[in-house]
Coordinates of C-alpha atoms in Angstrom, one line a residue:
X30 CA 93.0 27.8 111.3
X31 CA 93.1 25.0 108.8
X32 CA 89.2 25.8 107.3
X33 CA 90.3 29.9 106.7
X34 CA 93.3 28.5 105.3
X35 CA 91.1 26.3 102.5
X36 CA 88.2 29.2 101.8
X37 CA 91.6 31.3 101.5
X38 CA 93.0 28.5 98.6
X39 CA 89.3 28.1 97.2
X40 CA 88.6 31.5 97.2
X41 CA 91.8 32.3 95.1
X42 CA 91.5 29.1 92.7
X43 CA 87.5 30.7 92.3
X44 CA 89.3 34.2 91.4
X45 CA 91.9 32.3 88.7
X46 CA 89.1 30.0 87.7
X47 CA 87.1 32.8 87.1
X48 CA 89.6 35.1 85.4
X49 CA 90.3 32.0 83.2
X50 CA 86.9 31.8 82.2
X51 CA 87.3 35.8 81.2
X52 CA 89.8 35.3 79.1
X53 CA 88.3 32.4 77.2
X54 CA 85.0 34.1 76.7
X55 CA 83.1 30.9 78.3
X56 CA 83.1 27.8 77.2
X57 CA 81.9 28.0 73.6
X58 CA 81.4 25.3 70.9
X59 CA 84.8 25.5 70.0
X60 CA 86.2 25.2 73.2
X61 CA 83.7 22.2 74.7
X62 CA 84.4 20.6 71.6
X63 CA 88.5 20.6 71.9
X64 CA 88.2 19.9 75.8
X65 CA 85.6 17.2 74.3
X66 CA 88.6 15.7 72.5
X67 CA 90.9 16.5 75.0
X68 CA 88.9 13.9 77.4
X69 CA 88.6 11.3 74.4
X70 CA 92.7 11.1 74.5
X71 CA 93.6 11.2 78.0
X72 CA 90.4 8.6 78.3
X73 CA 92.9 6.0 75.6
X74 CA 95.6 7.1 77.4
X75 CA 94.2 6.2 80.8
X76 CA 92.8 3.2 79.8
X77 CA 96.1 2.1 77.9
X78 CA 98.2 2.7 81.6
X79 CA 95.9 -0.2 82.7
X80 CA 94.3 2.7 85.7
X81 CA 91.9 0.5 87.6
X82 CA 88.5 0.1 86.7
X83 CA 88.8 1.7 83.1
X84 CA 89.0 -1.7 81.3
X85 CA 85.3 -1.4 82.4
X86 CA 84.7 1.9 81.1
X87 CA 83.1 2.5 78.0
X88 CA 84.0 5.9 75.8
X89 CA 80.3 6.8 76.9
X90 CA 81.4 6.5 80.4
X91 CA 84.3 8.5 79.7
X92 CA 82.1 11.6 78.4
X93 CA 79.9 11.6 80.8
X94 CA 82.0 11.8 83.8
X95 CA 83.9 14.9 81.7
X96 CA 80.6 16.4 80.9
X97 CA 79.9 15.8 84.5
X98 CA 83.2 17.4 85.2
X99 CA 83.1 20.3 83.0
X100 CA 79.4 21.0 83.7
X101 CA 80.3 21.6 87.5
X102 CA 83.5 23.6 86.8
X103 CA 81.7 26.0 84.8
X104 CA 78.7 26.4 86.9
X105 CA 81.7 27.0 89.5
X106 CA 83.2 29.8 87.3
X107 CA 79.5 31.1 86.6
X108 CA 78.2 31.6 90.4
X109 CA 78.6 34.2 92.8
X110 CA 80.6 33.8 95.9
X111 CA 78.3 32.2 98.4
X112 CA 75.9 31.2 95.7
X113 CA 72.0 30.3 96.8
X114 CA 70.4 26.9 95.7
X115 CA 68.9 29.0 92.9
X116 CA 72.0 30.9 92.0
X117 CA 73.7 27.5 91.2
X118 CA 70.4 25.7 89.8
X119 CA 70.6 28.8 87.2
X120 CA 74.2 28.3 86.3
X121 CA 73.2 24.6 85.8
X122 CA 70.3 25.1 83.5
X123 CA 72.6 28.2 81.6
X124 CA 75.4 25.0 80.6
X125 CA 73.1 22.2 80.1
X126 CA 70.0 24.4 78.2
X127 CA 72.2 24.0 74.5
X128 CA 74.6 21.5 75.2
X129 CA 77.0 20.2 72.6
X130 CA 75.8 17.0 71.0
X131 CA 78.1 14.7 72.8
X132 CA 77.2 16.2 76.2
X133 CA 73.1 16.0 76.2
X134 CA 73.1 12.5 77.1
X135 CA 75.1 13.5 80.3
X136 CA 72.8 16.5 80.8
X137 CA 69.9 15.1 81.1
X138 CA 71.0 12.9 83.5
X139 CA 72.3 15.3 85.8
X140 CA 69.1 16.8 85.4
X141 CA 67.0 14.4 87.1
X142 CA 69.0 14.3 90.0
X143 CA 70.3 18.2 89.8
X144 CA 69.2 18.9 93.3
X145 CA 71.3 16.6 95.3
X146 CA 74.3 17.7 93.2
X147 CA 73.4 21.6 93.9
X148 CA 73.4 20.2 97.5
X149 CA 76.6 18.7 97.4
X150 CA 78.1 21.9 95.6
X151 CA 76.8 24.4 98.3
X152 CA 78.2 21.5 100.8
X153 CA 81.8 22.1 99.3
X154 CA 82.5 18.8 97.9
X155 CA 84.5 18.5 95.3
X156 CA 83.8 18.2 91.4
X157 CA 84.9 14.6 91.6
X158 CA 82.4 13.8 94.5
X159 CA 79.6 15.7 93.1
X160 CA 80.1 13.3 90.1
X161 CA 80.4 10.1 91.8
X162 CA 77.4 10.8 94.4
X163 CA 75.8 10.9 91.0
X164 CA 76.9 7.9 89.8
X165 CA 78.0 9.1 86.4
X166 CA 81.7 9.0 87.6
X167 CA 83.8 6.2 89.6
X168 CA 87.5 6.1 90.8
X169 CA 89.4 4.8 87.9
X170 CA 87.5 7.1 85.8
X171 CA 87.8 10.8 86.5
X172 CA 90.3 12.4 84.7
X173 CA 91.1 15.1 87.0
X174 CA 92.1 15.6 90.8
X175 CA 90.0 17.9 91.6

């Protein structure tokens, strides 16, 4: 019923995300650093629509949650289909080993608590709950609807 349904849609959004990826070549400098400015605007534009809880946010809280973000798409894009603990671990570690300036701040914090947010990724919970079990993202905050 309803759960094929969803591993159906997730499944085919892996397949597009993946393809995506493909086409990009990965996320290289270039491209962290234009989705890097990408966040900085929608983060003023966010905060200027008066969303609740960003007058609270700082701009470091903004990159974070977007590293956050990004970090768990990609490792998304970089597993196999019913990844192991390791399998996702290594996709982790492959992002967050040369990081882009702006983002090692946020990597290291995911680091310490990397294992509970492999276990919430091989749970199926979404990017944005991955990041708020963290703590390094809130409603209010996130960018995306994922």
């Amino acid at each position: 019923g309803a759960g094929l349904r969803h591993q159906g849609r997730a499944g085919a959004a892996q397949s597009r995300d993946r393809h995506l990826m493909a086409q990009l070549g990965g996320v290289g400098f270039a491209w962290r650093l234009a989705l890097v400015a990408a966040a900085v605007l929608l983060a003023c534009v966010h905060q200027a629509s008066g969303a609740k809880g960003a007058l609270s946010a700082s701009a470091f809280d903004y990159e974070t949650c977007f590293a956050c973000e990004l970090t768990w798409r990609q490792v998304h894009v970089s597993v196999p289909l019913n990844p192991s603990a390791e399998d996702v671990n290594a996709a982790f570690d492959e992002f967050c080993a040369n990081p882009v300036p702006v983002f090692e701040a946020s990597c290291r914090d995911m680091a310490a608590q990397r294992w509970k947010m492999v276990d919430d990724y091989l749970a199926g919970k979404s990017f944005n709950s991955i990041c708020e079990n963290a703590q390094v993202c809130w409603k209010g905050l996130m960018l995306s609807g994922a």
